[in-house]
CSV table of C-alpha atoms in Angstrom, one decimal:
chain,number,residue,atom,x,y,z
A,499,MET,CA,-103.3,-10.6,-74.7
A,500,LEU,CA,-101.3,-8.6,-77.2
A,501,GLU,CA,-99.5,-5.4,-76.0
A,502,LEU,CA,-97.5,-3.0,-78.1
A,503,PHE,CA,-95.0,-0.5,-76.6
A,504,GLU,CA,-93.3,2.6,-78.1
A,505,GLY,CA,-89.7,1.6,-77.6
A,506,ARG,CA,-88.4,-1.2,-75.4
A,507,VAL,CA,-90.7,-3.7,-73.7
A,508,PRO,CA,-90.6,-3.4,-69.9
A,509,VAL,CA,-89.7,-7.0,-69.4
A,510,GLU,CA,-89.9,-7.5,-65.6
A,511,LYS,CA,-93.2,-5.6,-65.3
A,512,THR,CA,-94.7,-7.5,-68.2
A,513,LEU,CA,-93.7,-10.9,-66.9
A,514,GLU,CA,-94.9,-10.0,-63.5
A,515,LYS,CA,-98.3,-8.7,-64.7
A,516,TRP,CA,-98.9,-11.9,-66.8
A,517,TYR,CA,-97.9,-14.2,-63.9
A,518,GLN,CA,-100.0,-12.3,-61.4
A,519,ALA,CA,-103.0,-12.3,-63.7
A,520,ASN,CA,-102.8,-16.1,-64.1
A,521,LYS,CA,-101.3,-17.7,-61.0
A,522,GLU,CA,-104.7,-18.4,-59.4
A,523,ARG,CA,-106.2,-19.8,-62.7
A,524,ASN,CA,-104.8,-23.3,-62.2
A,525,TYR,CA,-102.3,-23.3,-65.1
A,526,GLY,CA,-99.4,-25.6,-64.1
A,527,ALA,CA,-96.9,-24.2,-66.6
A,528,PHE,CA,-95.8,-20.8,-67.8
A,529,VAL,CA,-93.3,-20.7,-70.6
A,530,SER,CA,-91.9,-17.5,-71.8
A,531,PHE,CA,-89.5,-16.0,-74.3
A,532,VAL,CA,-87.7,-12.7,-74.2
A,533,GLY,CA,-85.9,-11.3,-77.2
A,534,THR,CA,-83.1,-8.7,-76.5
A,535,ILE,CA,-81.2,-6.6,-79.0
A,536,ARG,CA,-77.6,-7.9,-79.4
A,537,ASP,CA,-74.6,-5.7,-79.9
A,538,GLU,CA,-73.5,-7.0,-83.4
A,539,GLU,CA,-72.7,-5.8,-86.9
A,540,GLY,CA,-72.0,-2.3,-85.5
A,541,ILE,CA,-75.7,-1.5,-85.0
A,542,GLU,CA,-76.9,1.1,-82.4
A,543,GLY,CA,-80.2,-0.7,-82.1
A,544,LEU,CA,-83.2,-1.9,-84.1
A,545,SER,CA,-86.4,-0.2,-85.1
A,546,PHE,CA,-89.8,-1.8,-85.9
A,547,ASP,CA,-92.9,-1.0,-87.9
A,548,ILE,CA,-96.0,-2.9,-87.1
A,549,TYR,CA,-99.3,-3.3,-89.0
A,550,GLU,CA,-101.6,-3.7,-86.1
A,551,PRO,CA,-104.9,-4.9,-87.6
A,552,VAL,CA,-103.3,-8.0,-89.3
A,553,LEU,CA,-101.0,-8.6,-86.3
A,554,ARG,CA,-104.1,-8.7,-84.1
A,555,SER,CA,-105.9,-11.3,-86.4
A,556,TRP,CA,-102.7,-13.3,-86.6
A,557,PHE,CA,-102.4,-13.3,-82.8
A,558,GLU,CA,-106.1,-14.2,-82.4
A,559,SER,CA,-105.7,-17.2,-84.6
A,560,TRP,CA,-103.0,-18.5,-82.2
A,561,GLN,CA,-105.1,-17.6,-79.2
A,562,GLU,CA,-107.9,-19.8,-80.7
A,563,LYS,CA,-105.5,-22.7,-81.1
A,564,ALA,CA,-104.3,-22.3,-77.5
A,565,ARG,CA,-107.9,-22.3,-76.2
A,566,LYS,CA,-108.4,-25.8,-77.6
A,567,ASP,CA,-105.6,-27.0,-75.3
A,568,ASN,CA,-106.9,-24.8,-72.4
A,569,ALA,CA,-103.8,-22.6,-72.8
A,570,ILE,CA,-103.5,-18.9,-73.2
A,571,PHE,CA,-101.0,-16.8,-75.1
A,572,TYR,CA,-99.5,-13.4,-74.2
A,573,MET,CA,-97.3,-11.2,-76.3
A,574,ALA,CA,-95.6,-7.8,-76.1
A,575,HIS,CA,-93.7,-6.1,-78.8
A,576,SER,CA,-92.0,-2.8,-79.5
A,577,LYS,CA,-92.8,-0.2,-82.1
A,578,GLY,CA,-90.1,2.3,-83.1
A,579,ASP,CA,-86.6,2.3,-81.8
A,580,VAL,CA,-85.1,-0.2,-79.3
A,581,LEU,CA,-81.5,0.2,-78.3
A,582,LEU,CA,-78.8,-2.4,-77.6
A,583,HIS,CA,-79.5,-4.7,-74.7
A,584,GLU,CA,-83.1,-3.5,-74.5
A,585,SER,CA,-85.8,-6.1,-75.2
A,586,SER,CA,-88.2,-5.8,-78.1
A,587,TYR,CA,-90.3,-9.0,-77.8
A,588,VAL,CA,-91.8,-11.0,-75.0
A,589,ALA,CA,-94.0,-14.0,-75.6
A,590,GLY,CA,-95.6,-16.3,-73.0
A,591,ILE,CA,-98.0,-19.1,-72.7
A,592,PHE,CA,-99.8,-20.5,-69.7
A,593,SER,CA,-101.0,-24.1,-70.0
A,594,PRO,CA,-102.2,-26.9,-67.8
A,595,LYS,CA,-99.0,-29.0,-68.4
A,596,ARG,CA,-95.5,-28.0,-69.5
A,597,ARG,CA,-95.3,-30.1,-72.7
A,598,VAL,CA,-98.2,-28.2,-74.4
A,599,GLY,CA,-96.6,-24.9,-73.3
A,600,LEU,CA,-93.1,-25.7,-74.6
A,601,GLU,CA,-94.3,-27.0,-77.9
A,602,MET,CA,-96.9,-24.3,-78.6
A,603,LEU,CA,-94.5,-21.5,-77.6
A,604,ASP,CA,-91.9,-22.9,-80.0
A,605,ALA,CA,-94.4,-23.1,-82.9
A,606,PHE,CA,-95.8,-19.7,-82.0
A,607,VAL,CA,-92.3,-18.0,-82.1
A,608,GLU,CA,-91.5,-19.7,-85.4
A,609,ASP,CA,-94.7,-18.6,-87.0
A,610,PHE,CA,-94.3,-15.2,-85.6
A,611,LYS,CA,-90.9,-14.8,-87.4
A,612,ALA,CA,-92.5,-15.9,-90.7
A,613,ASN,CA,-95.9,-14.3,-90.6
A,614,ALA,CA,-96.4,-11.5,-88.1
A,615,PRO,CA,-96.6,-8.2,-90.0
A,616,ILE,CA,-93.6,-6.5,-88.4
A,617,TRP,CA,-90.7,-4.9,-90.2
A,618,LYS,CA,-87.3,-4.6,-88.8
A,619,TYR,CA,-84.7,-1.9,-89.4
A,620,ASP,CA,-81.1,-1.7,-88.3
A,621,LEU,CA,-80.2,1.6,-86.6
A,622,LYS,CA,-76.7,2.3,-88.0
A,623,ASN,CA,-74.8,5.6,-88.2
A,624,GLY,CA,-78.0,7.4,-87.4
A,625,GLN,CA,-79.8,5.7,-90.3
A,626,ARG,CA,-82.8,3.3,-90.3
A,627,ILE,CA,-82.0,0.5,-92.7
A,628,TYR,CA,-84.5,-2.2,-93.7
A,629,ALA,CA,-83.2,-5.6,-92.6
A,630,ALA,CA,-84.0,-7.1,-96.0
A,631,ASP,CA,-81.5,-10.0,-95.7
A,632,ARG,CA,-83.2,-11.3,-92.5
A,633,SER,CA,-86.8,-10.7,-93.7
A,634,THR,CA,-89.1,-13.4,-95.0
A,635,PRO,CA,-92.0,-13.1,-97.4
A,636,MET,CA,-95.3,-13.7,-95.7
A,637,GLU,CA,-97.8,-16.5,-96.7
A,638,GLY,CA,-99.2,-15.7,-100.2
A,639,ALA,CA,-96.4,-13.3,-101.1
A,640,GLY,CA,-96.1,-12.4,-104.8
A,641,LEU,CA,-99.8,-12.5,-105.6
A,642,LEU,CA,-99.5,-9.3,-107.7
A,643,LYS,CA,-96.1,-10.3,-109.2
B,1397,MET,CA,-112.4,3.5,-105.7
B,1398,VAL,CA,-110.1,1.4,-103.5
B,1399,THR,CA,-107.3,2.8,-101.3
B,1400,VAL,CA,-103.9,1.0,-101.5
B,1401,GLU,CA,-101.4,1.3,-98.7
B,1402,PHE,CA,-97.7,0.3,-98.8
B,1403,LEU,CA,-96.5,-1.0,-95.5
B,1404,GLY,CA,-93.1,-1.0,-93.8
B,1405,PRO,CA,-90.1,-0.4,-96.0
B,1406,ILE,CA,-91.9,0.2,-99.3
B,1407,GLY,CA,-92.1,3.8,-98.3
B,1408,LYS,CA,-94.7,5.0,-100.8
B,1409,GLU,CA,-97.7,7.2,-100.0
B,1410,PRO,CA,-101.2,5.6,-100.1
B,1411,MET,CA,-103.0,5.7,-103.5
B,1412,ASN,CA,-106.7,5.8,-104.5
B,1413,LEU,CA,-107.3,3.7,-107.5
B,1414,ASP,CA,-110.4,3.0,-109.6
B,1415,VAL,CA,-110.0,-0.8,-110.0
B,1416,ARG,CA,-112.5,-3.6,-109.7
B,1417,SER,CA,-110.3,-6.6,-109.5
B,1418,LEU,CA,-106.9,-7.7,-108.3
B,1419,GLN,CA,-105.9,-8.2,-112.0
B,1420,GLU,CA,-106.7,-4.5,-112.6
B,1421,LEU,CA,-104.9,-3.5,-109.5
B,1422,LYS,CA,-101.9,-5.5,-110.5
B,1423,GLU,CA,-101.7,-3.8,-113.9
B,1424,GLN,CA,-102.0,-0.3,-112.3
B,1425,LEU,CA,-99.3,-1.0,-109.7
B,1426,HIS,CA,-96.9,-2.4,-112.3
B,1427,LYS,CA,-96.8,1.0,-114.0
B,1428,ASP,CA,-94.5,2.1,-111.1
B,1429,PRO,CA,-91.1,0.4,-111.7
B,1430,ALA,CA,-90.1,1.1,-108.1
B,1431,LEU,CA,-92.8,-1.3,-107.0
B,1432,THR,CA,-91.8,-4.3,-109.2
B,1433,GLN,CA,-89.5,-5.9,-106.6
B,1434,TRP,CA,-92.0,-5.3,-103.8
B,1435,LEU,CA,-94.9,-6.8,-105.9
B,1436,ALA,CA,-92.8,-10.0,-106.2
B,1437,ASN,CA,-92.4,-10.5,-102.5
B,1438,SER,CA,-95.3,-8.8,-100.9
B,1439,SER,CA,-98.5,-10.3,-99.6
B,1440,VAL,CA,-101.8,-8.6,-100.0
B,1441,ALA,CA,-104.6,-8.0,-97.6
B,1442,ILE,CA,-108.1,-6.7,-98.4
B,1443,ASN,CA,-109.8,-5.0,-95.5
B,1444,ASP,CA,-107.1,-6.5,-93.3
B,1445,GLU,CA,-107.7,-10.1,-94.4
B,1446,LEU,CA,-104.8,-11.7,-96.2
B,1447,VAL,CA,-105.8,-13.0,-99.7
B,1448,ASN,CA,-104.4,-15.8,-101.8
B,1449,ASP,CA,-106.8,-15.8,-104.7
B,1450,MET,CA,-106.3,-13.5,-107.7
B,1451,ASN,CA,-110.0,-13.9,-108.4
B,1452,THR,CA,-111.0,-12.0,-105.2
B,1453,LEU,CA,-113.3,-9.1,-106.2
B,1454,LEU,CA,-112.6,-5.6,-105.1
B,1455,ASN,CA,-115.5,-3.4,-104.0
B,1456,ASP,CA,-115.8,0.3,-103.8
B,1457,GLY,CA,-114.3,1.5,-100.5
B,1458,ASP,CA,-112.1,-1.5,-100.0
B,1459,LYS,CA,-108.7,-1.0,-98.3
B,1460,VAL,CA,-105.8,-2.9,-99.9
B,1461,VAL,CA,-102.5,-3.2,-98.2
B,1462,LEU,CA,-99.2,-4.5,-99.5
B,1463,LEU,CA,-97.1,-6.4,-96.9
B,1464,PRO,CA,-93.4,-6.8,-97.8
B,1465,PRO,CA,-91.1,-9.5,-96.2
B,1466,VAL,CA,-91.3,-9.4,-92.4
B,1467,CYS,CA,-89.0,-9.9,-89.5
B,1468,GLY,CA,-90.3,-9.5,-86.0
B,1469,GLY,CA,-88.7,-10.1,-82.7
C,1178,MET,CA,-77.0,-20.6,-61.0
C,1179,LEU,CA,-79.1,-22.9,-58.8
C,1180,GLU,CA,-81.1,-21.6,-55.9
C,1181,LEU,CA,-83.2,-23.5,-53.4
C,1182,PHE,CA,-86.0,-21.9,-51.4
C,1183,GLU,CA,-87.8,-23.1,-48.3
C,1184,GLY,CA,-91.4,-23.1,-49.6
C,1185,ARG,CA,-92.6,-21.3,-52.7
C,1186,VAL,CA,-90.2,-19.8,-55.2
C,1187,PRO,CA,-90.6,-16.0,-55.5
C,1188,VAL,CA,-91.2,-16.1,-59.2
C,1189,GLU,CA,-91.3,-12.4,-60.1
C,1190,LYS,CA,-88.2,-11.5,-58.1
C,1191,THR,CA,-86.4,-14.5,-59.4
C,1192,LEU,CA,-87.1,-13.8,-63.1
C,1193,GLU,CA,-86.3,-10.1,-62.5
C,1194,LYS,CA,-83.0,-10.9,-60.9
C,1195,TRP,CA,-81.9,-13.3,-63.7
C,1196,TYR,CA,-82.9,-10.8,-66.4
C,1197,GLN,CA,-81.1,-7.9,-64.7
C,1198,ALA,CA,-78.0,-10.0,-64.2
C,1199,ASN,CA,-77.8,-10.8,-67.9
C,1200,LYS,CA,-79.4,-8.1,-70.0
C,1201,GLU,CA,-76.1,-6.4,-70.7
C,1202,ARG,CA,-74.3,-9.6,-71.5
C,1203,ASN,CA,-75.4,-9.7,-75.1
C,1204,TYR,CA,-77.6,-12.7,-75.0
C,1205,GLY,CA,-80.4,-12.4,-77.6
C,1206,ALA,CA,-82.8,-14.8,-76.0
C,1207,PHE,CA,-84.1,-15.7,-72.5
C,1208,VAL,CA,-86.4,-18.6,-72.3
C,1209,SER,CA,-88.0,-19.6,-69.0
C,1210,PHE,CA,-90.3,-22.1,-67.5
C,1211,VAL,CA,-92.4,-21.7,-64.3
C,1212,GLY,CA,-94.1,-24.6,-62.7
C,1213,THR,CA,-97.1,-23.9,-60.5
C,1214,ILE,CA,-99.0,-26.2,-58.2
C,1215,ARG,CA,-102.4,-27.1,-59.7
C,1216,ASP,CA,-105.5,-27.6,-57.7
C,1217,GLU,CA,-106.2,-31.3,-58.6
C,1218,GLU,CA,-106.9,-34.6,-57.0
C,1219,GLY,CA,-108.0,-32.9,-53.8
C,1220,ILE,CA,-104.4,-32.0,-52.8
C,1221,GLU,CA,-103.7,-29.0,-50.5
C,1222,GLY,CA,-100.2,-28.6,-52.0
C,1223,LEU,CA,-97.0,-30.5,-52.7
C,1224,SER,CA,-93.9,-31.0,-50.7
C,1225,PHE,CA,-90.3,-31.7,-51.8
C,1226,ASP,CA,-87.2,-33.3,-50.5
C,1227,ILE,CA,-84.0,-32.5,-52.3
C,1228,TYR,CA,-80.6,-34.1,-52.1
C,1229,GLU,CA,-78.5,-31.1,-52.8
C,1230,PRO,CA,-75.0,-32.5,-53.6
C,1231,VAL,CA,-76.2,-34.7,-56.5
C,1232,LEU,CA,-78.6,-32.0,-57.6
C,1233,ARG,CA,-75.7,-29.5,-57.8
C,1234,SER,CA,-73.5,-31.9,-59.9
C,1235,TRP,CA,-76.5,-32.7,-62.2
C,1236,PHE,CA,-77.0,-28.9,-62.7
C,1237,GLU,CA,-73.3,-28.3,-63.3
C,1238,SER,CA,-73.3,-30.9,-66.1
C,1239,TRP,CA,-76.0,-29.0,-67.8
C,1240,GLN,CA,-74.2,-25.7,-67.2
C,1241,GLU,CA,-71.2,-27.3,-68.9
C,1242,LYS,CA,-73.3,-28.3,-71.9
C,1243,ALA,CA,-74.8,-24.8,-72.1
C,1244,ARG,CA,-71.3,-23.2,-72.0
C,1245,LYS,CA,-70.4,-24.9,-75.2
C,1246,ASP,CA,-73.3,-23.0,-76.9
C,1247,ASN,CA,-72.4,-19.8,-75.1
C,1248,ALA,CA,-75.6,-20.2,-73.1
C,1249,ILE,CA,-76.2,-20.1,-69.3
C,1250,PHE,CA,-78.8,-22.0,-67.2
C,1251,TYR,CA,-80.6,-20.7,-64.1
C,1252,MET,CA,-82.8,-22.8,-61.9
C,1253,ALA,CA,-84.8,-22.2,-58.7
C,1254,HIS,CA,-86.7,-24.9,-56.8
C,1255,SER,CA,-88.6,-25.3,-53.6
C,1256,LYS,CA,-87.8,-27.5,-50.5
C,1257,GLY,CA,-90.6,-28.4,-48.2
C,1258,ASP,CA,-94.2,-27.4,-48.6
C,1259,VAL,CA,-95.6,-25.4,-51.5
C,1260,LEU,CA,-99.4,-24.6,-51.5
C,1261,LEU,CA,-101.9,-24.6,-54.3
C,1262,HIS,CA,-101.2,-21.9,-57.0
C,1263,GLU,CA,-97.8,-21.2,-55.6
C,1264,SER,CA,-94.7,-22.0,-57.8
C,1265,SER,CA,-92.2,-24.6,-56.9
C,1266,TYR,CA,-89.9,-24.6,-60.0
C,1267,VAL,CA,-88.4,-21.9,-62.2
C,1268,ALA,CA,-85.9,-22.7,-64.9
C,1269,GLY,CA,-84.3,-20.3,-67.4
C,1270,ILE,CA,-81.7,-20.1,-70.1
C,1271,PHE,CA,-80.0,-17.2,-71.7
C,1272,SER,CA,-78.5,-17.9,-75.1
C,1273,PRO,CA,-77.3,-15.9,-78.1
C,1274,LYS,CA,-80.1,-17.0,-80.3
C,1275,ARG,CA,-83.6,-18.3,-79.5
C,1276,ARG,CA,-83.4,-21.7,-81.2
C,1277,VAL,CA,-80.6,-23.0,-78.8
C,1278,GLY,CA,-82.5,-21.6,-75.8
C,1279,LEU,CA,-85.8,-23.2,-76.7
C,1280,GLU,CA,-84.3,-26.6,-77.5
C,1281,MET,CA,-81.9,-26.7,-74.5
C,1282,LEU,CA,-84.6,-25.6,-72.0
C,1283,ASP,CA,-86.9,-28.4,-73.3
C,1284,ALA,CA,-84.2,-31.0,-73.0
C,1285,PHE,CA,-83.2,-29.6,-69.6
C,1286,VAL,CA,-86.7,-29.8,-68.2
C,1287,GLU,CA,-87.2,-33.3,-69.5
C,1288,ASP,CA,-83.9,-34.5,-68.0
C,1289,PHE,CA,-84.8,-32.7,-64.8
C,1290,LYS,CA,-88.0,-34.7,-64.4
C,1291,ALA,CA,-86.1,-37.9,-64.9
C,1292,ASN,CA,-82.8,-37.4,-63.1
C,1293,ALA,CA,-82.8,-34.5,-60.7
C,1294,PRO,CA,-82.7,-36.0,-57.1
C,1295,ILE,CA,-86.0,-34.4,-55.9
C,1296,TRP,CA,-88.8,-36.3,-54.2
C,1297,LYS,CA,-92.4,-35.1,-54.4
C,1298,TYR,CA,-95.2,-35.7,-51.9
C,1299,ASP,CA,-98.8,-34.8,-52.1
C,1300,LEU,CA,-100.2,-32.8,-49.1
C,1301,LYS,CA,-103.6,-34.4,-48.6
C,1302,ASN,CA,-105.8,-34.4,-45.4
C,1303,GLY,CA,-102.8,-33.0,-43.5
C,1304,GLN,CA,-100.6,-35.9,-44.6
C,1305,ARG,CA,-97.4,-36.0,-46.7
C,1306,ILE,CA,-97.8,-38.8,-49.3
C,1307,TYR,CA,-95.0,-39.9,-51.6
C,1308,ALA,CA,-96.0,-39.4,-55.3
C,1309,ALA,CA,-94.9,-42.9,-56.2
C,1310,ASP,CA,-97.1,-43.1,-59.3
C,1311,ARG,CA,-95.6,-40.0,-60.8
C,1312,SER,CA,-92.0,-40.8,-59.9
C,1313,THR,CA,-89.3,-42.2,-62.2
C,1314,PRO,CA,-86.3,-44.3,-61.3
C,1315,MET,CA,-83.1,-42.4,-61.9
C,1316,GLU,CA,-80.3,-43.5,-64.3
C,1317,GLY,CA,-78.7,-46.7,-63.0
C,1318,ALA,CA,-81.7,-47.6,-60.7
C,1319,GLY,CA,-81.8,-51.2,-59.4
C,1320,LEU,CA,-78.0,-51.6,-59.1
C,1321,LEU,CA,-78.4,-53.3,-55.6
C,1322,LYS,CA,-81.6,-55.2,-56.6
D,870,MET,CA,-66.9,-48.6,-42.3
D,871,VAL,CA,-69.2,-46.9,-44.8
D,872,THR,CA,-72.2,-44.8,-43.9
D,873,VAL,CA,-75.4,-45.5,-45.9
D,874,GLU,CA,-78.2,-42.9,-46.2
D,875,PHE,CA,-81.7,-43.5,-47.4
D,876,LEU,CA,-83.1,-40.5,-49.2
D,877,GLY,CA,-86.6,-39.1,-49.8
D,878,PRO,CA,-89.5,-41.5,-49.1
D,879,ILE,CA,-87.4,-44.5,-48.0
D,880,GLY,CA,-87.6,-43.0,-44.5
D,881,LYS,CA,-84.9,-45.1,-42.8
D,882,GLU,CA,-82.2,-43.8,-40.5
D,883,PRO,CA,-78.6,-43.8,-41.8
D,884,MET,CA,-76.6,-46.9,-41.1
D,885,ASN,CA,-72.9,-47.6,-40.5
D,886,LEU,CA,-71.8,-50.9,-42.2
D,887,ASP,CA,-68.6,-52.8,-42.4
D,888,VAL,CA,-68.6,-53.7,-46.1
D,889,ARG,CA,-65.9,-53.5,-48.7
D,890,SER,CA,-67.8,-53.9,-51.9
D,891,LEU,CA,-71.2,-53.1,-53.4
D,892,GLN,CA,-71.8,-56.8,-53.4
D,893,GLU,CA,-71.3,-57.0,-49.6
D,894,LEU,CA,-73.5,-53.9,-49.2
D,895,LYS,CA,-76.2,-55.4,-51.3
D,896,GLU,CA,-76.2,-58.5,-49.2
D,897,GLN,CA,-76.4,-56.5,-45.9
D,898,LEU,CA,-79.2,-54.3,-47.2
D,899,HIS,CA,-81.3,-57.2,-48.4
D,900,LYS,CA,-81.5,-58.4,-44.8
D,901,ASP,CA,-84.2,-55.7,-44.3
D,902,PRO,CA,-87.3,-56.8,-46.1
D,903,ALA,CA,-88.7,-53.2,-46.0
D,904,LEU,CA,-85.8,-52.3,-48.3
D,905,THR,CA,-86.5,-54.8,-51.1
D,906,GLN,CA,-88.8,-52.7,-53.1
D,907,TRP,CA,-86.5,-49.7,-52.8
D,908,LEU,CA,-83.4,-51.6,-53.8
D,909,ALA,CA,-85.1,-52.6,-57.0
D,910,ASN,CA,-85.8,-49.0,-58.1
D,911,SER,CA,-83.2,-46.9,-56.4
D,912,SER,CA,-80.0,-45.5,-57.8
D,913,VAL,CA,-76.7,-45.5,-55.8
D,914,ALA,CA,-74.2,-42.7,-55.2
D,915,ILE,CA,-70.8,-43.1,-53.6
D,916,ASN,CA,-69.5,-39.9,-52.1
D,917,ASP,CA,-72.2,-38.1,-54.1
D,918,GLU,CA,-71.2,-39.6,-57.5
D,919,LEU,CA,-73.8,-41.9,-59.1
D,920,VAL,CA,-72.4,-45.3,-59.8
D,921,ASN,CA,-73.5,-47.9,-62.4
D,922,ASP,CA,-70.9,-50.6,-61.8
D,923,MET,CA,-71.3,-53.3,-59.2
D,924,ASN,CA,-67.5,-53.7,-59.2
D,925,THR,CA,-67.0,-50.3,-57.7
D,926,LEU,CA,-64.9,-50.7,-54.6
D,927,LEU,CA,-65.9,-49.2,-51.2
D,928,ASN,CA,-63.3,-47.5,-49.0
D,929,ASP,CA,-63.4,-46.8,-45.3
D,930,GLY,CA,-65.2,-43.6,-44.7
D,931,ASP,CA,-67.2,-43.7,-48.0
D,932,LYS,CA,-70.7,-42.3,-47.9
D,933,VAL,CA,-73.3,-44.3,-49.9
D,934,VAL,CA,-76.7,-42.9,-50.6
D,935,LEU,CA,-79.8,-44.6,-52.0
D,936,LEU,CA,-81.9,-42.5,-54.3
D,937,PRO,CA,-85.4,-43.8,-54.9
D,938,PRO,CA,-87.6,-42.7,-57.9
D,939,VAL,CA,-87.7,-38.9,-58.4
D,940,CYS,CA,-90.2,-36.4,-59.4
D,941,GLY,CA,-89.1,-32.7,-59.4
D,942,GLY,CA,-91.0,-29.7,-60.6
């Protein structure tokens, strides 16, 4: 399941909801990742744009992979502004055994960074500045170069 | 007619263009010098499917989006 | 921090407490693992014995490793009986960046399985049966052979 | 005198033994045939520190524990 939030992700409620929805479903392992905005480089926070249709297909392709291992992915992400020490990203996977969960979550988060259609901006001195230096061209970039 | 949307930091209003191929689209978009850097590092989706092939045809009513470099999380 | 519980670990409260205690401390990543008892092989649940002094030193040695990477480990585990679909083990790590967290949690959980002084029993037909086939000799085993 | 505790599934009451070395301890413990299998796969801690060296000395009042194969989680 993929959930988007205006502003920060409510981490505790999100993890609780996922856990509750799956605890009786005979998964032995639940591995999760929470990303929180760090106070660094003088930023006041981060801000995100998301292109939802492509994000949903990207997520579905991972859900498909997970299904083959009898696992299931969850993800929550922020749109708009997220302030320092708030969380913008939560990902989780339920799997029968821990090894599959740990490995798939790792691969998922890596691919997420490279290919999920989300744009990040620093909030600095009241401005919203594209994080160009930390951004990665997606698969197939430069087709119209 | 196809509509073209420029996502994230590109910050350009959507356009309607009368183009029938990615080649034609490319030529049209290169007329705007502000787009040159973005064309070099953006991916392209037609009707929300990423494409890798310059020979992909465009049909009337198609929605093209340009996706610049990403950074989620 | 290492916490032991009689019976199941209260997962949601535990994750919430860890998250709350650390969200303002400028960690960018929180990776966690929850282990839940699967309904398999006809068991009614699992039961655990723990030798706490050696578990605490084992945990402290990992905490020491984490400290070098400015990270911090948390762990909660059950003593005694834990029933089907209840959770017996929660581990988490807060770190500045996600890569360190994912890798250290993976290594931590692997080493936990091999070297934490915890003994597992199947609860089956009202009996408590040592899970010999799934158990691993600890480092240095067989010294008095 | 040292005390010896048998952890987890070994299921044997603690013993007090008058031994001065791991070698002596080993000989004493091998007198109980029920322990043979456990001695082959158990680790040993003296005063809650795991030991790997048969030459480690035992002092009066030491606590020795035998840790059979583990499986947490």
